[in-house]
């Protein structure tokens, strides 16, 4: 179908009471897996990349690759910057052709986060690009890349601050920390649905749940009914892909055929992406 903004994808998702799965990517096979899974399930999807992933692929190459792959598919696809660390990075991604950018100012004071996000919104909206903002630090894995989560680092957003942030910045989409975290949860995550409900009532924009890996399906579904319209999955795809690749390499010592060795990993990622799209209830929701 076509490349669309996250605002369009998520406004429809909010109305339709489902969430669009957003998968991080950093190479060809990974991106193919995401789009194949979404296409086979007739689901809208968001392909996203963080700065390190964009630098690895080259932003121009990444956008050209997604656009070329999506060209003949009958599903809407968003191209999104995940956790943009600066105003400059968001502008770079708008220039590459992203349809949505996140500015993550959650480490700044609320006033600075609002001022910086507002600047991003002004520039992005002038180019028809949608903006995701965040307050309340979403827990991080203890080690990088995302490993086991350090539960003591999970922050919570204040609903009153969320209301002020969304109103003053004009963001299209909003991510609030409600007990979720990036990486692998050591125990069942305790999402604060009371906070989510309050934040949804005060903001009235599609909400984003980061750190989707490991959140039980019943909690994903509850979050959707309370206003979450985009769920980010990164760790689960990488883990499944690399574990499969490791096994393939161990089973085929001395084999140097990249295509043969990477194919099972790509197939595994297609299966994982499908499972998470179904969790989000976005299968069959592509429109023409
Ligand atoms: Zn995130």
mmCIF file of C-alpha atoms and ligand atoms in Angstrom:
data_model
loop_
_atom_site.group_PDB
_atom_site.id
_atom_site.type_symbol
_atom_site.label_atom_id
_atom_site.label_comp_id
_atom_site.label_asym_id
_atom_site.label_seq_id
_atom_site.Cartn_x
_atom_site.Cartn_y
_atom_site.Cartn_z
ATOM 1 C CA UNK A 1 0.000 0.000 0.000
ATOM 2 C CA UNK A 2 1.869 3.040 1.142
ATOM 3 C CA UNK A 3 4.186 4.713 3.577
ATOM 4 C CA UNK A 4 2.139 6.691 6.103
ATOM 5 C CA UNK A 5 2.702 8.724 9.275
ATOM 6 C CA UNK A 6 2.361 7.208 12.713
ATOM 7 C CA UNK A 7 -0.336 9.781 13.435
ATOM 8 C CA UNK A 8 -2.524 8.256 10.733
ATOM 9 C CA UNK A 9 -1.705 4.679 11.778
ATOM 10 C CA UNK A 10 -2.334 5.302 15.448
ATOM 11 C CA UNK A 11 -5.417 7.487 15.198
ATOM 12 C CA UNK A 12 -7.070 4.581 13.374
ATOM 13 C CA UNK A 13 -5.705 2.078 15.896
ATOM 14 C CA UNK A 14 -7.062 4.089 18.835
ATOM 15 C CA UNK A 15 -10.503 4.242 17.233
ATOM 16 C CA UNK A 16 -10.391 0.555 16.295
ATOM 17 C CA UNK A 17 -9.206 -0.565 19.766
ATOM 18 C CA UNK A 18 -6.047 -2.340 18.631
ATOM 19 C CA UNK A 19 -2.352 -1.415 18.715
ATOM 20 C CA UNK A 20 0.150 -1.212 15.883
ATOM 21 C CA UNK A 21 3.261 -3.280 16.572
ATOM 22 C CA UNK A 22 6.479 -1.297 16.109
ATOM 23 C CA UNK A 23 9.609 -3.354 15.531
ATOM 24 C CA UNK A 24 13.160 -2.052 15.670
ATOM 25 C CA UNK A 25 15.447 -3.154 12.877
ATOM 26 C CA UNK A 26 19.080 -2.843 11.894
ATOM 27 C CA UNK A 27 19.589 -4.896 8.733
ATOM 28 C CA UNK A 28 18.067 -6.327 5.577
ATOM 29 C CA UNK A 29 16.817 -9.709 6.836
ATOM 30 C CA UNK A 30 15.346 -8.179 9.976
ATOM 31 C CA UNK A 31 13.396 -5.616 7.935
ATOM 32 C CA UNK A 32 12.230 -8.270 5.474
ATOM 33 C CA UNK A 33 10.956 -10.364 8.396
ATOM 34 C CA UNK A 34 8.914 -7.475 9.831
ATOM 35 C CA UNK A 35 7.287 -6.599 6.515
ATOM 36 C CA UNK A 36 6.669 -10.221 5.511
ATOM 37 C CA UNK A 37 4.941 -10.924 8.835
ATOM 38 C CA UNK A 38 2.764 -7.802 8.595
ATOM 39 C CA UNK A 39 1.917 -8.450 4.963
ATOM 40 C CA UNK A 40 0.921 -12.084 5.570
ATOM 41 C CA UNK A 41 -1.343 -10.961 8.429
ATOM 42 C CA UNK A 42 -2.685 -7.947 6.516
ATOM 43 C CA UNK A 43 -1.599 -5.716 9.413
ATOM 44 C CA UNK A 44 -0.456 -2.101 9.563
ATOM 45 C CA UNK A 45 3.074 -1.981 10.966
ATOM 46 C CA UNK A 46 5.789 0.427 12.089
ATOM 47 C CA UNK A 47 9.421 -0.186 11.178
ATOM 48 C CA UNK A 48 11.596 1.783 13.571
ATOM 49 C CA UNK A 49 15.259 2.306 14.321
ATOM 50 C CA UNK A 50 17.195 4.036 17.078
ATOM 51 C CA UNK A 51 20.207 6.266 16.353
ATOM 52 C CA UNK A 52 22.774 3.470 16.715
ATOM 53 C CA UNK A 53 20.761 1.298 14.303
ATOM 54 C CA UNK A 54 20.382 4.144 11.806
ATOM 55 C CA UNK A 55 24.120 4.869 11.963
ATOM 56 C CA UNK A 56 24.820 1.164 11.390
ATOM 57 C CA UNK A 57 22.602 0.960 8.286
ATOM 58 C CA UNK A 58 22.934 4.562 6.992
ATOM 59 C CA UNK A 59 19.684 6.537 7.246
ATOM 60 C CA UNK A 60 19.271 7.058 3.491
ATOM 61 C CA UNK A 61 19.795 3.343 2.832
ATOM 62 C CA UNK A 62 17.351 2.380 5.594
ATOM 63 C CA UNK A 63 14.518 4.563 4.314
ATOM 64 C CA UNK A 64 15.117 3.562 0.680
ATOM 65 C CA UNK A 65 15.096 -0.105 1.716
ATOM 66 C CA UNK A 66 11.795 0.136 3.636
ATOM 67 C CA UNK A 67 10.135 2.147 0.873
ATOM 68 C CA UNK A 68 11.297 -0.320 -1.808
ATOM 69 C CA UNK A 69 10.141 -3.343 0.206
ATOM 70 C CA UNK A 70 6.761 -1.761 1.055
ATOM 71 C CA UNK A 71 6.067 -0.600 -2.503
ATOM 72 C CA UNK A 72 4.250 -3.726 -3.650
ATOM 73 C CA UNK A 73 2.631 -4.623 -0.313
ATOM 74 C CA UNK A 74 -0.998 -3.896 0.447
ATOM 75 C CA UNK A 75 -0.387 -2.683 4.014
ATOM 76 C CA UNK A 76 0.316 0.765 5.492
ATOM 77 C CA UNK A 77 3.828 1.138 6.888
ATOM 78 C CA UNK A 78 5.298 3.832 9.164
ATOM 79 C CA UNK A 79 9.032 4.655 9.284
ATOM 80 C CA UNK A 80 9.938 5.901 12.742
ATOM 81 C CA UNK A 81 12.949 7.191 14.692
ATOM 82 C CA UNK A 82 12.984 5.487 18.099
ATOM 83 C CA UNK A 83 14.376 7.465 21.084
ATOM 84 C CA UNK A 84 15.803 10.399 19.113
ATOM 85 C CA UNK A 85 18.467 11.824 21.426
ATOM 86 C CA UNK A 86 18.545 15.398 20.076
ATOM 87 C CA UNK A 87 16.776 18.000 17.945
ATOM 88 C CA UNK A 88 19.523 17.564 15.328
ATOM 89 C CA UNK A 89 18.932 13.811 15.084
ATOM 90 C CA UNK A 90 15.193 14.285 14.523
ATOM 91 C CA UNK A 91 15.920 16.783 11.727
ATOM 92 C CA UNK A 92 18.406 14.378 10.138
ATOM 93 C CA UNK A 93 15.718 11.659 10.106
ATOM 94 C CA UNK A 94 13.084 13.975 8.633
ATOM 95 C CA UNK A 95 15.598 14.663 5.884
ATOM 96 C CA UNK A 96 16.142 10.925 5.324
ATOM 97 C CA UNK A 97 12.381 10.542 4.752
ATOM 98 C CA UNK A 98 11.120 9.132 8.055
ATOM 99 C CA UNK A 99 7.371 9.641 8.524
ATOM 100 C CA UNK A 100 7.561 9.893 12.302
ATOM 101 C CA UNK A 101 10.199 10.828 14.872
ATOM 102 C CA UNK A 102 10.467 10.389 18.604
ATOM 103 C CA UNK A 103 12.302 12.986 20.631
ATOM 104 C CA UNK A 104 13.279 11.457 23.965
ATOM 105 C CA UNK A 105 13.926 14.276 26.408
ATOM 106 C CA UNK A 106 12.945 12.188 29.418
ATOM 107 C CA UNK A 107 16.384 12.602 30.993
ATOM 108 C CA UNK A 108 15.958 16.408 31.012
ATOM 109 C CA UNK A 109 13.930 18.531 33.424
ATOM 110 C CA UNK A 110 10.243 18.748 32.481
ATOM 111 C CA UNK A 111 10.644 22.382 31.366
ATOM 112 C CA UNK A 112 13.620 21.584 29.123
ATOM 113 C CA UNK A 113 11.902 18.468 27.761
ATOM 114 C CA UNK A 114 8.825 20.554 26.878
ATOM 115 C CA UNK A 115 10.914 23.324 25.240
ATOM 116 C CA UNK A 116 12.983 20.852 23.176
ATOM 117 C CA UNK A 117 10.001 18.704 22.164
ATOM 118 C CA UNK A 118 8.069 21.789 21.080
ATOM 119 C CA UNK A 119 10.916 22.754 18.757
ATOM 120 C CA UNK A 120 10.897 19.251 17.236
ATOM 121 C CA UNK A 121 7.098 19.366 16.796
ATOM 122 C CA UNK A 122 7.277 22.721 14.956
ATOM 123 C CA UNK A 123 9.902 21.446 12.507
ATOM 124 C CA UNK A 124 8.350 17.985 12.019
ATOM 125 C CA UNK A 125 4.805 19.241 11.502
ATOM 126 C CA UNK A 126 6.042 21.711 8.884
ATOM 127 C CA UNK A 127 7.265 18.629 6.963
ATOM 128 C CA UNK A 128 4.158 16.473 7.562
ATOM 129 C CA UNK A 129 6.012 14.209 9.999
ATOM 130 C CA UNK A 130 4.446 13.068 13.272
ATOM 131 C CA UNK A 131 6.130 13.283 16.677
ATOM 132 C CA UNK A 132 6.257 10.979 19.698
ATOM 133 C CA UNK A 133 7.305 12.459 23.046
ATOM 134 C CA UNK A 134 8.163 10.861 26.355
ATOM 135 C CA UNK A 135 8.303 11.732 30.014
ATOM 136 C CA UNK A 136 9.176 9.524 32.971
ATOM 137 C CA UNK A 137 12.277 7.424 32.375
ATOM 138 C CA UNK A 138 11.362 3.997 30.991
ATOM 139 C CA UNK A 139 13.519 1.416 32.763
ATOM 140 C CA UNK A 140 16.710 0.400 31.030
ATOM 141 C CA UNK A 141 18.505 -2.904 30.846
ATOM 142 C CA UNK A 142 21.419 -3.105 33.253
ATOM 143 C CA UNK A 143 23.804 -3.739 30.375
ATOM 144 C CA UNK A 144 23.765 -2.579 26.802
ATOM 145 C CA UNK A 145 22.531 -3.983 24.462
ATOM 146 C CA UNK A 146 19.310 -4.690 26.300
ATOM 147 C CA UNK A 147 19.901 -7.529 28.750
ATOM 148 C CA UNK A 148 18.264 -8.215 32.121
ATOM 149 C CA UNK A 149 16.377 -5.208 33.459
ATOM 150 C CA UNK A 150 17.536 -3.353 36.544
ATOM 151 C CA UNK A 151 14.137 -2.962 38.250
ATOM 152 C CA UNK A 152 15.431 -0.146 40.477
ATOM 153 C CA UNK A 153 15.811 2.051 37.391
ATOM 154 C CA UNK A 154 12.157 1.853 36.331
ATOM 155 C CA UNK A 155 10.585 5.325 36.585
ATOM 156 C CA UNK A 156 6.923 6.319 36.587
ATOM 157 C CA UNK A 157 5.306 9.227 34.792
ATOM 158 C CA UNK A 158 3.228 11.774 36.718
ATOM 159 C CA UNK A 159 -0.221 12.113 35.028
ATOM 160 C CA UNK A 160 -0.412 15.856 35.764
ATOM 161 C CA UNK A 161 2.981 16.382 34.132
ATOM 162 C CA UNK A 162 1.854 14.223 31.187
ATOM 163 C CA UNK A 163 -1.198 16.436 30.680
ATOM 164 C CA UNK A 164 0.941 19.581 30.693
ATOM 165 C CA UNK A 165 3.555 18.007 28.392
ATOM 166 C CA UNK A 166 1.075 16.896 25.707
ATOM 167 C CA UNK A 167 -0.842 20.185 25.820
ATOM 168 C CA UNK A 168 2.196 22.456 25.645
ATOM 169 C CA UNK A 169 4.257 20.483 23.113
ATOM 170 C CA UNK A 170 1.522 19.445 20.659
ATOM 171 C CA UNK A 171 2.968 15.919 20.264
ATOM 172 C CA UNK A 172 0.867 13.517 18.192
ATOM 173 C CA UNK A 173 1.784 10.402 20.156
ATOM 174 C CA UNK A 174 2.911 10.016 23.734
ATOM 175 C CA UNK A 175 4.991 7.452 25.637
ATOM 176 C CA UNK A 176 4.684 7.386 29.402
ATOM 177 C CA UNK A 177 6.619 5.189 31.812
ATOM 178 C CA UNK A 178 4.109 3.036 33.710
ATOM 179 C CA UNK A 179 6.422 0.323 35.039
ATOM 180 C CA UNK A 180 7.565 -0.937 31.630
ATOM 181 C CA UNK A 181 11.233 -1.351 30.696
ATOM 182 C CA UNK A 182 13.572 -2.188 27.813
ATOM 183 C CA UNK A 183 15.267 -5.585 27.804
ATOM 184 C CA UNK A 184 14.379 -8.845 29.552
ATOM 185 C CA UNK A 185 12.147 -8.640 32.648
ATOM 186 C CA UNK A 186 13.542 -10.720 35.505
ATOM 187 C CA UNK A 187 10.067 -11.123 36.978
ATOM 188 C CA UNK A 188 6.542 -10.429 35.685
ATOM 189 C CA UNK A 189 6.339 -6.679 34.956
ATOM 190 C CA UNK A 190 3.955 -4.755 37.176
ATOM 191 C CA UNK A 191 2.294 -2.266 34.878
ATOM 192 C CA UNK A 192 0.487 0.560 36.633
ATOM 193 C CA UNK A 193 -2.857 0.478 34.826
ATOM 194 C CA UNK A 194 -4.268 3.067 37.246
ATOM 195 C CA UNK A 195 -1.633 5.527 36.004
ATOM 196 C CA UNK A 196 -2.248 4.574 32.384
ATOM 197 C CA UNK A 197 -5.979 5.215 32.752
ATOM 198 C CA UNK A 198 -5.364 8.613 34.318
ATOM 199 C CA UNK A 199 -2.770 9.566 31.673
ATOM 200 C CA UNK A 200 -5.094 8.483 28.830
ATOM 201 C CA UNK A 201 -7.944 10.582 30.228
ATOM 202 C CA UNK A 202 -5.732 13.645 30.587
ATOM 203 C CA UNK A 203 -3.916 13.475 27.243
ATOM 204 C CA UNK A 204 -6.360 12.093 24.658
ATOM 205 C CA UNK A 205 -3.616 11.187 22.126
ATOM 206 C CA UNK A 206 -2.579 7.665 21.099
ATOM 207 C CA UNK A 207 -0.237 6.248 23.758
ATOM 208 C CA UNK A 208 2.871 4.114 23.300
ATOM 209 C CA UNK A 209 4.078 1.225 25.404
ATOM 210 C CA UNK A 210 7.855 0.768 25.156
ATOM 211 C CA UNK A 211 9.604 -2.428 26.250
ATOM 212 C CA UNK A 212 6.895 -4.766 24.930
ATOM 213 C CA UNK A 213 9.133 -7.863 25.137
ATOM 214 C CA UNK A 214 7.932 -10.131 27.932
ATOM 215 C CA UNK A 215 4.722 -8.267 28.783
ATOM 216 C CA UNK A 216 2.010 -10.966 29.070
ATOM 217 C CA UNK A 217 -0.683 -10.921 26.395
ATOM 218 C CA UNK A 218 -3.439 -10.171 28.935
ATOM 219 C CA UNK A 219 -1.548 -7.038 30.061
ATOM 220 C CA UNK A 220 -0.970 -5.998 26.440
ATOM 221 C CA UNK A 221 -4.722 -6.315 25.830
ATOM 222 C CA UNK A 222 -5.604 -4.353 28.986
ATOM 223 C CA UNK A 223 -3.177 -1.589 27.967
ATOM 224 C CA UNK A 224 -4.868 -1.417 24.540
ATOM 225 C CA UNK A 225 -8.325 -1.046 26.068
ATOM 226 C CA UNK A 226 -6.942 1.822 28.194
ATOM 227 C CA UNK A 227 -5.560 3.804 25.209
ATOM 228 C CA UNK A 228 -2.248 2.246 24.129
ATOM 229 C CA UNK A 229 -2.089 2.263 20.316
ATOM 230 C CA UNK A 230 1.596 1.465 19.613
ATOM 231 C CA UNK A 231 3.687 -1.216 21.267
ATOM 232 C CA UNK A 232 7.450 -1.403 20.743
ATOM 233 C CA UNK A 233 9.178 -4.763 20.387
ATOM 234 C CA UNK A 234 12.922 -5.015 19.970
ATOM 235 C CA UNK A 235 14.624 -7.483 22.323
ATOM 236 C CA UNK A 236 12.364 -10.443 21.500
ATOM 237 C CA UNK A 237 13.132 -10.243 17.774
ATOM 238 C CA UNK A 238 16.884 -9.882 18.207
ATOM 239 C CA UNK A 239 17.033 -12.669 20.770
ATOM 240 C CA UNK A 240 15.061 -15.095 18.578
ATOM 241 C CA UNK A 241 17.034 -14.206 15.446
ATOM 242 C CA UNK A 242 20.453 -14.503 17.050
ATOM 243 C CA UNK A 243 19.624 -17.716 18.926
ATOM 244 C CA UNK A 244 18.501 -19.293 15.646
ATOM 245 C CA UNK A 245 21.579 -17.996 13.831
ATOM 246 C CA UNK A 246 23.852 -19.384 16.567
ATOM 247 C CA UNK A 247 22.225 -22.806 16.249
ATOM 248 C CA UNK A 248 22.503 -22.731 12.434
ATOM 249 C CA UNK A 249 26.198 -21.803 12.653
ATOM 250 C CA UNK A 250 26.861 -24.575 15.168
ATOM 251 C CA UNK A 251 25.010 -27.077 12.950
ATOM 252 C CA UNK A 252 26.915 -26.043 9.813
ATOM 253 C CA UNK A 253 30.592 -25.634 10.716
ATOM 254 C CA UNK A 254 32.735 -24.453 7.811
ATOM 255 C CA UNK A 255 29.729 -23.284 5.787
ATOM 256 C CA UNK A 256 30.256 -19.736 4.475
ATOM 257 C CA UNK A 257 26.958 -19.274 2.626
ATOM 258 C CA UNK A 258 25.511 -16.098 4.149
ATOM 259 C CA UNK A 259 22.103 -16.599 2.541
ATOM 260 C CA UNK A 260 21.726 -20.193 3.668
ATOM 261 C CA UNK A 261 22.900 -19.381 7.212
ATOM 262 C CA UNK A 262 20.706 -16.294 7.645
ATOM 263 C CA UNK A 263 17.482 -17.733 6.214
ATOM 264 C CA UNK A 264 16.415 -19.727 9.326
ATOM 265 C CA UNK A 265 17.010 -16.640 11.517
ATOM 266 C CA UNK A 266 14.850 -14.574 9.192
ATOM 267 C CA UNK A 267 12.101 -17.212 9.286
ATOM 268 C CA UNK A 268 12.232 -17.233 13.078
ATOM 269 C CA UNK A 269 11.846 -13.442 13.148
ATOM 270 C CA UNK A 270 8.825 -13.662 10.821
ATOM 271 C CA UNK A 271 7.203 -16.092 13.299
ATOM 272 C CA UNK A 272 7.998 -13.853 16.297
ATOM 273 C CA UNK A 273 6.723 -10.730 14.543
ATOM 274 C CA UNK A 274 3.475 -12.519 13.629
ATOM 275 C CA UNK A 275 2.957 -13.648 17.208
ATOM 276 C CA UNK A 276 3.324 -10.061 18.458
ATOM 277 C CA UNK A 277 1.141 -8.529 15.751
ATOM 278 C CA UNK A 278 -1.615 -10.944 16.808
ATOM 279 C CA UNK A 279 -1.038 -9.965 20.467
ATOM 280 C CA UNK A 280 -1.648 -6.359 19.420
ATOM 281 C CA UNK A 281 -4.852 -7.372 17.588
ATOM 282 C CA UNK A 282 -3.741 -5.494 14.458
ATOM 283 C CA UNK A 283 -3.960 -8.546 12.157
ATOM 284 C CA UNK A 284 -6.499 -7.941 9.397
ATOM 285 C CA UNK A 285 -6.571 -4.190 10.162
ATOM 286 C CA UNK A 286 -4.749 -2.910 7.068
ATOM 287 C CA UNK A 287 -6.932 -0.574 5.022
ATOM 288 C CA UNK A 288 -6.912 0.357 1.341
HETATM 289 ZN ZN1 LIG B 1 11.867 2.472 23.989
#
